[in-house]
mmCIF file of N, CA and C in Angstrom:
data_model
loop_
_atom_site.group_PDB
_atom_site.id
_atom_site.type_symbol
_atom_site.label_atom_id
_atom_site.label_comp_id
_atom_site.label_asym_id
_atom_site.label_seq_id
_atom_site.Cartn_x
_atom_site.Cartn_y
_atom_site.Cartn_z
ATOM 1 N N UNK A 1 -39.345 -46.863 -137.378
ATOM 2 C CA UNK A 1 -38.291 -46.645 -138.336
ATOM 3 C C UNK A 1 -37.059 -46.116 -137.590
ATOM 4 N N UNK A 2 -35.874 -46.635 -137.931
ATOM 5 C CA UNK A 2 -34.677 -46.150 -137.233
ATOM 6 C C UNK A 2 -34.414 -44.677 -137.525
ATOM 7 N N UNK A 3 -33.656 -44.054 -136.653
ATOM 8 C CA UNK A 3 -33.277 -42.650 -136.850
ATOM 9 C C UNK A 3 -32.077 -42.613 -137.794
ATOM 10 N N UNK A 4 -32.249 -41.943 -138.922
ATOM 11 C CA UNK A 4 -31.198 -41.856 -139.931
ATOM 12 C C UNK A 4 -30.566 -40.476 -139.916
ATOM 13 N N UNK A 5 -29.280 -40.432 -140.303
ATOM 14 C CA UNK A 5 -28.616 -39.147 -140.508
ATOM 15 C C UNK A 5 -29.386 -38.371 -141.557
ATOM 16 N N UNK A 6 -29.590 -37.095 -141.325
ATOM 17 C CA UNK A 6 -30.326 -36.256 -142.264
ATOM 18 C C UNK A 6 -29.359 -35.523 -143.186
ATOM 19 N N UNK A 7 -29.824 -35.263 -144.385
ATOM 20 C CA UNK A 7 -29.054 -34.481 -145.349
ATOM 21 C C UNK A 7 -29.249 -33.012 -145.002
ATOM 22 N N UNK A 8 -28.220 -32.383 -144.470
ATOM 23 C CA UNK A 8 -28.334 -30.981 -144.079
ATOM 24 C C UNK A 8 -27.920 -30.040 -145.209
ATOM 25 N N UNK A 9 -27.380 -30.601 -146.275
ATOM 26 C CA UNK A 9 -27.084 -29.866 -147.512
ATOM 27 C C UNK A 9 -27.631 -30.728 -148.646
ATOM 28 N N UNK A 10 -28.096 -30.139 -149.725
ATOM 29 C CA UNK A 10 -28.610 -30.950 -150.832
ATOM 30 C C UNK A 10 -27.606 -32.010 -151.306
ATOM 31 N N UNK A 11 -26.318 -31.653 -151.312
ATOM 32 C CA UNK A 11 -25.288 -32.570 -151.792
ATOM 33 C C UNK A 11 -25.109 -33.784 -150.891
ATOM 34 N N UNK A 12 -25.550 -33.711 -149.640
ATOM 35 C CA UNK A 12 -25.406 -34.842 -148.723
ATOM 36 C C UNK A 12 -26.221 -36.045 -149.164
ATOM 37 N N UNK A 13 -27.291 -35.819 -149.894
ATOM 38 C CA UNK A 13 -28.191 -36.921 -150.256
ATOM 39 C C UNK A 13 -27.461 -37.961 -151.101
ATOM 40 N N UNK A 14 -26.627 -37.525 -152.027
ATOM 41 C CA UNK A 14 -25.910 -38.482 -152.870
ATOM 42 C C UNK A 14 -25.007 -39.375 -152.028
ATOM 43 N N UNK A 15 -24.264 -38.774 -151.101
ATOM 44 C CA UNK A 15 -23.374 -39.559 -150.221
ATOM 45 C C UNK A 15 -24.184 -40.555 -149.383
ATOM 46 N N UNK A 16 -25.281 -40.084 -148.798
ATOM 47 C CA UNK A 16 -26.110 -40.960 -147.972
ATOM 48 C C UNK A 16 -26.728 -42.074 -148.799
ATOM 49 N N UNK A 17 -27.126 -41.758 -150.034
ATOM 50 C CA UNK A 17 -27.675 -42.783 -150.924
ATOM 51 C C UNK A 17 -26.640 -43.892 -151.150
ATOM 52 N N UNK A 18 -25.405 -43.529 -151.461
ATOM 53 C CA UNK A 18 -24.363 -44.523 -151.718
ATOM 54 C C UNK A 18 -24.113 -45.370 -150.463
ATOM 55 N N UNK A 19 -23.971 -44.710 -149.317
ATOM 56 C CA UNK A 19 -23.724 -45.438 -148.071
ATOM 57 C C UNK A 19 -24.840 -46.430 -147.766
ATOM 58 N N UNK A 20 -26.083 -45.990 -147.868
ATOM 59 C CA UNK A 20 -27.217 -46.846 -147.510
ATOM 60 C C UNK A 20 -27.442 -47.948 -148.537
ATOM 61 N N UNK A 21 -27.247 -47.623 -149.807
ATOM 62 C CA UNK A 21 -27.400 -48.651 -150.848
ATOM 63 C C UNK A 21 -26.361 -49.739 -150.671
ATOM 64 N N UNK A 22 -25.126 -49.348 -150.448
ATOM 65 C CA UNK A 22 -24.063 -50.334 -150.288
ATOM 66 C C UNK A 22 -24.224 -51.158 -149.015
ATOM 67 N N UNK A 23 -24.974 -50.650 -148.045
ATOM 68 C CA UNK A 23 -25.289 -51.394 -146.827
ATOM 69 C C UNK A 23 -26.533 -52.273 -147.014
ATOM 70 N N UNK A 24 -27.177 -52.188 -148.195
ATOM 71 C CA UNK A 24 -28.386 -52.972 -148.454
ATOM 72 C C UNK A 24 -29.602 -52.458 -147.705
ATOM 73 N N UNK A 25 -29.611 -51.184 -147.333
ATOM 74 C CA UNK A 25 -30.665 -50.596 -146.502
ATOM 75 C C UNK A 25 -31.710 -49.870 -147.352
ATOM 76 N N UNK A 26 -32.683 -50.619 -147.852
ATOM 77 C CA UNK A 26 -33.721 -50.030 -148.707
ATOM 78 C C UNK A 26 -34.557 -49.007 -147.946
ATOM 79 N N UNK A 27 -34.849 -49.257 -146.675
ATOM 80 C CA UNK A 27 -35.620 -48.287 -145.878
ATOM 81 C C UNK A 27 -34.818 -47.004 -145.702
ATOM 82 N N UNK A 28 -33.505 -47.134 -145.532
ATOM 83 C CA UNK A 28 -32.652 -45.960 -145.403
ATOM 84 C C UNK A 28 -32.598 -45.151 -146.683
ATOM 85 N N UNK A 29 -32.565 -45.837 -147.829
ATOM 86 C CA UNK A 29 -32.603 -45.137 -149.119
ATOM 87 C C UNK A 29 -33.939 -44.411 -149.251
ATOM 88 N N UNK A 30 -35.038 -45.094 -148.959
ATOM 89 C CA UNK A 30 -36.369 -44.493 -149.084
ATOM 90 C C UNK A 30 -36.529 -43.292 -148.154
ATOM 91 N N UNK A 31 -35.834 -43.291 -147.014
ATOM 92 C CA UNK A 31 -35.926 -42.181 -146.064
ATOM 93 C C UNK A 31 -35.323 -40.897 -146.641
ATOM 94 N N UNK A 32 -34.612 -40.988 -147.767
ATOM 95 C CA UNK A 32 -34.052 -39.806 -148.423
ATOM 96 C C UNK A 32 -35.075 -39.108 -149.316
ATOM 97 N N UNK A 33 -36.270 -39.682 -149.428
ATOM 98 C CA UNK A 33 -37.311 -39.160 -150.318
ATOM 99 C C UNK A 33 -38.484 -38.616 -149.524
ATOM 100 N N UNK A 34 -39.136 -37.581 -150.067
ATOM 101 C CA UNK A 34 -40.382 -37.102 -149.482
ATOM 102 C C UNK A 34 -41.442 -38.195 -149.615
ATOM 103 N N UNK A 35 -42.473 -38.083 -148.814
ATOM 104 C CA UNK A 35 -43.543 -39.096 -148.785
ATOM 105 C C UNK A 35 -44.156 -39.343 -150.166
ATOM 106 N N UNK A 36 -44.336 -38.292 -150.971
ATOM 107 C CA UNK A 36 -44.966 -38.424 -152.291
ATOM 108 C C UNK A 36 -43.977 -38.224 -153.440
ATOM 109 N N UNK A 37 -42.720 -38.523 -153.195
ATOM 110 C CA UNK A 37 -41.677 -38.328 -154.211
ATOM 111 C C UNK A 37 -41.935 -39.175 -155.452
ATOM 112 N N UNK A 38 -41.337 -38.734 -156.562
ATOM 113 C CA UNK A 38 -41.454 -39.454 -157.833
ATOM 114 C C UNK A 38 -40.044 -39.819 -158.298
ATOM 115 N N UNK A 39 -39.851 -41.110 -158.554
ATOM 116 C CA UNK A 39 -38.589 -41.653 -159.028
ATOM 117 C C UNK A 39 -38.800 -42.193 -160.436
ATOM 118 N N UNK A 40 -38.027 -41.710 -161.385
ATOM 119 C CA UNK A 40 -38.134 -42.182 -162.777
ATOM 120 C C UNK A 40 -37.278 -43.440 -162.925
ATOM 121 N N UNK A 41 -37.756 -44.527 -162.352
ATOM 122 C CA UNK A 41 -37.052 -45.811 -162.398
ATOM 123 C C UNK A 41 -38.042 -46.888 -162.023
ATOM 124 N N UNK A 42 -37.988 -48.065 -162.650
ATOM 125 C CA UNK A 42 -37.073 -48.499 -163.686
ATOM 126 C C UNK A 42 -37.240 -47.682 -164.974
ATOM 127 N N UNK A 43 -36.248 -47.759 -165.880
ATOM 128 C CA UNK A 43 -36.303 -46.959 -167.105
ATOM 129 C C UNK A 43 -37.658 -47.089 -167.814
ATOM 130 N N UNK A 44 -38.211 -45.906 -168.161
ATOM 131 C CA UNK A 44 -39.493 -45.878 -168.850
ATOM 132 C C UNK A 44 -40.698 -45.922 -167.934
ATOM 133 N N UNK A 45 -40.470 -45.992 -166.612
ATOM 134 C CA UNK A 45 -41.581 -46.064 -165.661
ATOM 135 C C UNK A 45 -41.359 -45.077 -164.529
ATOM 136 N N UNK A 46 -42.406 -44.829 -163.771
ATOM 137 C CA UNK A 46 -42.324 -43.979 -162.589
ATOM 138 C C UNK A 46 -42.652 -44.796 -161.356
ATOM 139 N N UNK A 47 -41.934 -44.570 -160.284
ATOM 140 C CA UNK A 47 -42.234 -45.155 -158.983
ATOM 141 C C UNK A 47 -42.614 -43.984 -158.094
ATOM 142 N N UNK A 48 -43.836 -44.008 -157.553
ATOM 143 C CA UNK A 48 -44.375 -42.856 -156.823
ATOM 144 C C UNK A 48 -44.616 -43.226 -155.362
ATOM 145 N N UNK A 49 -44.075 -42.390 -154.476
ATOM 146 C CA UNK A 49 -44.299 -42.563 -153.040
ATOM 147 C C UNK A 49 -43.152 -43.280 -152.357
ATOM 148 N N UNK A 50 -42.875 -42.864 -151.130
ATOM 149 C CA UNK A 50 -41.755 -43.426 -150.367
ATOM 150 C C UNK A 50 -41.862 -44.935 -150.198
ATOM 151 N N UNK A 51 -43.047 -45.443 -149.914
ATOM 152 C CA UNK A 51 -43.186 -46.890 -149.701
ATOM 153 C C UNK A 51 -42.903 -47.661 -150.994
ATOM 154 N N UNK A 52 -43.405 -47.179 -152.117
ATOM 155 C CA UNK A 52 -43.127 -47.843 -153.399
ATOM 156 C C UNK A 52 -41.636 -47.756 -153.733
ATOM 157 N N UNK A 53 -41.013 -46.639 -153.400
ATOM 158 C CA UNK A 53 -39.574 -46.486 -153.620
ATOM 159 C C UNK A 53 -38.807 -47.471 -152.735
ATOM 160 N N UNK A 54 -39.236 -47.630 -151.494
ATOM 161 C CA UNK A 54 -38.588 -48.612 -150.599
ATOM 162 C C UNK A 54 -38.708 -50.021 -151.170
ATOM 163 N N UNK A 55 -39.902 -50.384 -151.645
ATOM 164 C CA UNK A 55 -40.102 -51.721 -152.215
ATOM 165 C C UNK A 55 -39.220 -51.937 -153.446
ATOM 166 N N UNK A 56 -39.136 -50.926 -154.293
ATOM 167 C CA UNK A 56 -38.293 -51.025 -155.477
ATOM 168 C C UNK A 56 -36.831 -51.229 -155.085
ATOM 169 N N UNK A 57 -36.336 -50.408 -154.149
ATOM 170 C CA UNK A 57 -34.933 -50.535 -153.746
ATOM 171 C C UNK A 57 -34.669 -51.840 -153.015
ATOM 172 N N UNK A 58 -35.634 -52.368 -152.304
ATOM 173 C CA UNK A 58 -35.447 -53.672 -151.667
ATOM 174 C C UNK A 58 -35.165 -54.734 -152.727
ATOM 175 N N UNK A 59 -35.889 -54.679 -153.848
ATOM 176 C CA UNK A 59 -35.659 -55.640 -154.939
ATOM 177 C C UNK A 59 -34.301 -55.417 -155.585
ATOM 178 N N UNK A 60 -33.957 -54.162 -155.857
ATOM 179 C CA UNK A 60 -32.675 -53.846 -156.499
ATOM 180 C C UNK A 60 -31.512 -54.248 -155.597
ATOM 181 N N UNK A 61 -31.587 -53.877 -154.323
ATOM 182 C CA UNK A 61 -30.480 -54.115 -153.406
ATOM 183 C C UNK A 61 -30.326 -55.579 -153.028
ATOM 184 N N UNK A 62 -31.367 -56.375 -153.239
ATOM 185 C CA UNK A 62 -31.280 -57.812 -152.966
ATOM 186 C C UNK A 62 -30.217 -58.483 -153.839
ATOM 187 N N UNK A 63 -29.875 -57.862 -154.953
ATOM 188 C CA UNK A 63 -28.867 -58.417 -155.866
ATOM 189 C C UNK A 63 -27.454 -57.964 -155.510
ATOM 190 N N UNK A 64 -27.313 -57.147 -154.453
ATOM 191 C CA UNK A 64 -26.006 -56.732 -153.970
ATOM 192 C C UNK A 64 -25.207 -55.808 -154.866
ATOM 193 N N UNK A 65 -25.857 -54.877 -155.560
ATOM 194 C CA UNK A 65 -25.063 -53.960 -156.386
ATOM 195 C C UNK A 65 -24.179 -53.075 -155.507
ATOM 196 N N UNK A 66 -23.074 -52.618 -156.056
ATOM 197 C CA UNK A 66 -22.181 -51.690 -155.356
ATOM 198 C C UNK A 66 -22.216 -50.358 -156.079
ATOM 199 N N UNK A 67 -22.362 -49.285 -155.326
ATOM 200 C CA UNK A 67 -22.405 -47.941 -155.884
ATOM 201 C C UNK A 67 -21.147 -47.198 -155.461
ATOM 202 N N UNK A 68 -20.553 -46.487 -156.401
ATOM 203 C CA UNK A 68 -19.375 -45.673 -156.113
ATOM 204 C C UNK A 68 -19.802 -44.216 -156.013
ATOM 205 N N UNK A 69 -19.174 -43.466 -155.117
ATOM 206 C CA UNK A 69 -19.503 -42.038 -155.042
ATOM 207 C C UNK A 69 -19.190 -41.352 -156.369
ATOM 208 N N UNK A 70 -20.045 -40.422 -156.746
ATOM 209 C CA UNK A 70 -19.845 -39.634 -157.961
ATOM 210 C C UNK A 70 -19.729 -38.176 -157.562
ATOM 211 N N UNK A 71 -18.807 -37.466 -158.178
ATOM 212 C CA UNK A 71 -18.582 -36.054 -157.857
ATOM 213 C C UNK A 71 -19.784 -35.231 -158.333
ATOM 214 N N UNK A 72 -20.468 -34.524 -157.423
ATOM 215 C CA UNK A 72 -21.637 -33.745 -157.842
ATOM 216 C C UNK A 72 -21.236 -32.522 -158.661
ATOM 217 N N UNK A 73 -22.122 -32.157 -159.570
ATOM 218 C CA UNK A 73 -21.992 -30.894 -160.283
ATOM 219 C C UNK A 73 -22.483 -29.795 -159.342
ATOM 220 N N UNK A 74 -22.201 -28.539 -159.627
ATOM 221 C CA UNK A 74 -22.677 -27.466 -158.739
ATOM 222 C C UNK A 74 -24.195 -27.524 -158.552
ATOM 223 N N UNK A 75 -24.627 -27.370 -157.315
ATOM 224 C CA UNK A 75 -26.047 -27.381 -156.969
ATOM 225 C C UNK A 75 -26.673 -26.031 -157.283
ATOM 226 N N UNK A 76 -27.871 -26.066 -157.853
ATOM 227 C CA UNK A 76 -28.644 -24.852 -158.093
ATOM 228 C C UNK A 76 -29.703 -24.755 -157.008
ATOM 229 N N UNK A 77 -29.744 -23.625 -156.286
ATOM 230 C CA UNK A 77 -30.687 -23.463 -155.182
ATOM 231 C C UNK A 77 -31.547 -22.231 -155.422
ATOM 232 N N UNK A 78 -32.847 -22.389 -155.231
ATOM 233 C CA UNK A 78 -33.787 -21.275 -155.269
ATOM 234 C C UNK A 78 -34.706 -21.440 -154.068
ATOM 235 N N UNK A 79 -34.444 -20.674 -153.018
ATOM 236 C CA UNK A 79 -35.260 -20.787 -151.806
ATOM 237 C C UNK A 79 -35.140 -22.166 -151.193
ATOM 238 N N UNK A 80 -36.267 -22.855 -151.081
ATOM 239 C CA UNK A 80 -36.294 -24.181 -150.458
ATOM 240 C C UNK A 80 -36.242 -25.322 -151.467
ATOM 241 N N UNK A 81 -35.934 -25.024 -152.723
ATOM 242 C CA UNK A 81 -35.844 -26.038 -153.772
ATOM 243 C C UNK A 81 -34.421 -26.010 -154.322
ATOM 244 N N UNK A 82 -33.885 -27.183 -154.615
ATOM 245 C CA UNK A 82 -32.551 -27.253 -155.199
ATOM 246 C C UNK A 82 -32.520 -28.353 -156.258
ATOM 247 N N UNK A 83 -31.624 -28.171 -157.230
ATOM 248 C CA UNK A 83 -31.380 -29.168 -158.264
ATOM 249 C C UNK A 83 -29.973 -29.683 -158.067
ATOM 250 N N UNK A 84 -29.863 -30.995 -157.842
ATOM 251 C CA UNK A 84 -28.557 -31.625 -157.719
ATOM 252 C C UNK A 84 -28.368 -32.549 -158.913
ATOM 253 N N UNK A 85 -27.121 -32.757 -159.293
ATOM 254 C CA UNK A 85 -26.844 -33.641 -160.425
ATOM 255 C C UNK A 85 -25.429 -34.181 -160.332
ATOM 256 N N UNK A 86 -25.232 -35.313 -160.962
ATOM 257 C CA UNK A 86 -23.909 -35.926 -161.041
ATOM 258 C C UNK A 86 -23.730 -36.523 -162.420
ATOM 259 N N UNK A 87 -22.517 -36.446 -162.954
ATOM 260 C CA UNK A 87 -22.225 -37.178 -164.182
ATOM 261 C C UNK A 87 -21.787 -38.591 -163.788
ATOM 262 N N UNK A 88 -22.494 -39.632 -164.214
ATOM 263 C CA UNK A 88 -22.142 -40.986 -163.825
ATOM 264 C C UNK A 88 -20.746 -41.373 -164.307
ATOM 265 N N UNK A 89 -20.053 -42.151 -163.476
ATOM 266 C CA UNK A 89 -18.720 -42.625 -163.830
ATOM 267 C C UNK A 89 -18.744 -43.550 -165.041
ATOM 268 N N UNK A 90 -19.907 -44.182 -165.288
ATOM 269 C CA UNK A 90 -19.988 -45.110 -166.423
ATOM 270 C C UNK A 90 -20.296 -44.405 -167.737
ATOM 271 N N UNK A 91 -20.393 -43.062 -167.714
ATOM 272 C CA UNK A 91 -20.604 -42.295 -168.936
ATOM 273 C C UNK A 91 -21.990 -42.425 -169.538
ATOM 274 N N UNK A 92 -22.984 -42.783 -168.731
ATOM 275 C CA UNK A 92 -24.335 -43.006 -169.252
ATOM 276 C C UNK A 92 -25.195 -41.757 -169.237
ATOM 277 N N UNK A 93 -24.628 -40.597 -169.450
ATOM 278 C CA UNK A 93 -25.442 -39.381 -169.507
ATOM 279 C C UNK A 93 -25.322 -38.562 -168.260
ATOM 280 N N UNK A 94 -26.384 -38.495 -167.464
ATOM 281 C CA UNK A 94 -26.373 -37.697 -166.233
ATOM 282 C C UNK A 94 -27.455 -38.198 -165.287
ATOM 283 N N UNK A 95 -27.363 -37.729 -164.050
ATOM 284 C CA UNK A 95 -28.388 -38.002 -163.040
ATOM 285 C C UNK A 95 -28.801 -36.641 -162.483
ATOM 286 N N UNK A 96 -30.082 -36.480 -162.174
ATOM 287 C CA UNK A 96 -30.544 -35.201 -161.622
ATOM 288 C C UNK A 96 -31.654 -35.441 -160.606
ATOM 289 N N UNK A 97 -31.645 -34.613 -159.566
ATOM 290 C CA UNK A 97 -32.669 -34.710 -158.536
ATOM 291 C C UNK A 97 -33.109 -33.314 -158.134
ATOM 292 N N UNK A 98 -34.410 -33.164 -157.896
ATOM 293 C CA UNK A 98 -34.955 -31.955 -157.294
ATOM 294 C C UNK A 98 -35.181 -32.297 -155.830
ATOM 295 N N UNK A 99 -34.608 -31.483 -154.957
ATOM 296 C CA UNK A 99 -34.733 -31.717 -153.523
ATOM 297 C C UNK A 99 -35.388 -30.504 -152.880
ATOM 298 N N UNK A 100 -36.026 -30.747 -151.736
ATOM 299 C CA UNK A 100 -36.729 -29.650 -151.061
ATOM 300 C C UNK A 100 -36.297 -29.614 -149.594
ATOM 301 N N UNK A 101 -36.080 -28.371 -149.127
ATOM 302 C CA UNK A 101 -35.742 -28.181 -147.711
ATOM 303 C C UNK A 101 -36.975 -28.495 -146.866
ATOM 304 N N UNK A 102 -36.755 -29.242 -145.802
ATOM 305 C CA UNK A 102 -37.821 -29.628 -144.894
ATOM 306 C C UNK A 102 -37.905 -28.621 -143.743
ATOM 307 N N UNK A 103 -38.997 -28.639 -142.976
ATOM 308 C CA UNK A 103 -39.146 -27.674 -141.876
ATOM 309 C C UNK A 103 -37.988 -27.695 -140.869
ATOM 310 N N UNK A 104 -37.316 -28.850 -140.709
ATOM 311 C CA UNK A 104 -36.200 -28.937 -139.759
ATOM 312 C C UNK A 104 -34.865 -28.509 -140.375
ATOM 313 N N UNK A 105 -34.893 -28.042 -141.645
ATOM 314 C CA UNK A 105 -33.677 -27.596 -142.306
ATOM 315 C C UNK A 105 -32.983 -28.666 -143.124
ATOM 316 N N UNK A 106 -33.413 -29.915 -142.996
ATOM 317 C CA UNK A 106 -32.813 -30.985 -143.789
ATOM 318 C C UNK A 106 -33.411 -30.973 -145.197
ATOM 319 N N UNK A 107 -32.855 -31.793 -146.076
ATOM 320 C CA UNK A 107 -33.301 -31.865 -147.471
ATOM 321 C C UNK A 107 -33.718 -33.287 -147.811
ATOM 322 N N UNK A 108 -34.772 -33.402 -148.638
ATOM 323 C CA UNK A 108 -35.238 -34.697 -149.137
ATOM 324 C C UNK A 108 -35.484 -34.596 -150.632
ATOM 325 N N UNK A 109 -35.346 -35.742 -151.311
ATOM 326 C CA UNK A 109 -35.627 -35.783 -152.744
ATOM 327 C C UNK A 109 -37.123 -35.713 -152.983
ATOM 328 N N UNK A 110 -37.481 -34.892 -153.969
ATOM 329 C CA UNK A 110 -38.865 -34.753 -154.410
ATOM 330 C C UNK A 110 -39.032 -35.434 -155.768
ATOM 331 N N UNK A 111 -38.088 -35.179 -156.665
ATOM 332 C CA UNK A 111 -38.066 -35.786 -158.006
ATOM 333 C C UNK A 111 -36.677 -36.368 -158.231
ATOM 334 N N UNK A 112 -36.625 -37.577 -158.771
ATOM 335 C CA UNK A 112 -35.333 -38.231 -158.994
ATOM 336 C C UNK A 112 -35.308 -38.844 -160.384
ATOM 337 N N UNK A 113 -34.384 -38.361 -161.190
ATOM 338 C CA UNK A 113 -34.151 -38.901 -162.548
ATOM 339 C C UNK A 113 -32.755 -39.507 -162.524
ATOM 340 N N UNK A 114 -32.645 -40.812 -162.181
ATOM 341 C CA UNK A 114 -31.313 -41.394 -162.018
ATOM 342 C C UNK A 114 -30.561 -41.649 -163.322
ATOM 343 N N UNK A 115 -31.240 -41.630 -164.434
ATOM 344 C CA UNK A 115 -30.564 -41.901 -165.700
ATOM 345 C C UNK A 115 -31.115 -41.014 -166.810
ATOM 346 N N UNK A 116 -30.261 -40.177 -167.357
ATOM 347 C CA UNK A 116 -30.553 -39.477 -168.592
ATOM 348 C C UNK A 116 -29.598 -40.071 -169.592
ATOM 349 N N UNK A 117 -30.096 -40.730 -170.578
ATOM 350 C CA UNK A 117 -29.217 -41.296 -171.592
ATOM 351 C C UNK A 117 -28.937 -40.255 -172.646
ATOM 352 N N UNK A 118 -27.707 -40.245 -173.183
ATOM 353 C CA UNK A 118 -27.408 -39.293 -174.243
ATOM 354 C C UNK A 118 -28.323 -39.528 -175.437
ATOM 355 N N UNK A 119 -28.656 -38.430 -176.122
ATOM 356 C CA UNK A 119 -29.487 -38.546 -177.322
ATOM 357 C C UNK A 119 -28.707 -39.292 -178.401
ATOM 358 N N UNK A 120 -29.391 -40.177 -179.136
ATOM 359 C CA UNK A 120 -28.673 -40.897 -180.190
ATOM 360 C C UNK A 120 -28.186 -39.917 -181.261
ATOM 361 N N UNK A 121 -27.023 -40.193 -181.789
ATOM 362 C CA UNK A 121 -26.483 -39.342 -182.844
ATOM 363 C C UNK A 121 -27.066 -39.784 -184.175
ATOM 364 N N UNK A 122 -27.448 -38.813 -185.017
ATOM 365 C CA UNK A 122 -28.077 -39.169 -186.309
ATOM 366 C C UNK A 122 -27.072 -39.774 -187.270
#
């Protein structure tokens, strides 16, 4: 596996995700996740494990989607765990990730909820 830039701050993961996705690098996207990470995608399903996440992103990125950077909301940190989130530019609710500091000081995604849809109004 190639040597990838590491996320040395929790907020770096979003930037690296956009860069690697736009480059069509599914392995690079998967490298942002812990080995047993859980991704809540596709909607209504869970993708578990770095290899399954890589396979999923390979299929998604094969269609050439373009991702724009999104301004992160303030990160919440408690020890070696952090919660990162961004409000999507398309207004589809929010995105949130739980990341964990690794032994080398870098951060990887543990849980990823890329889409929270707003609750329907009654």
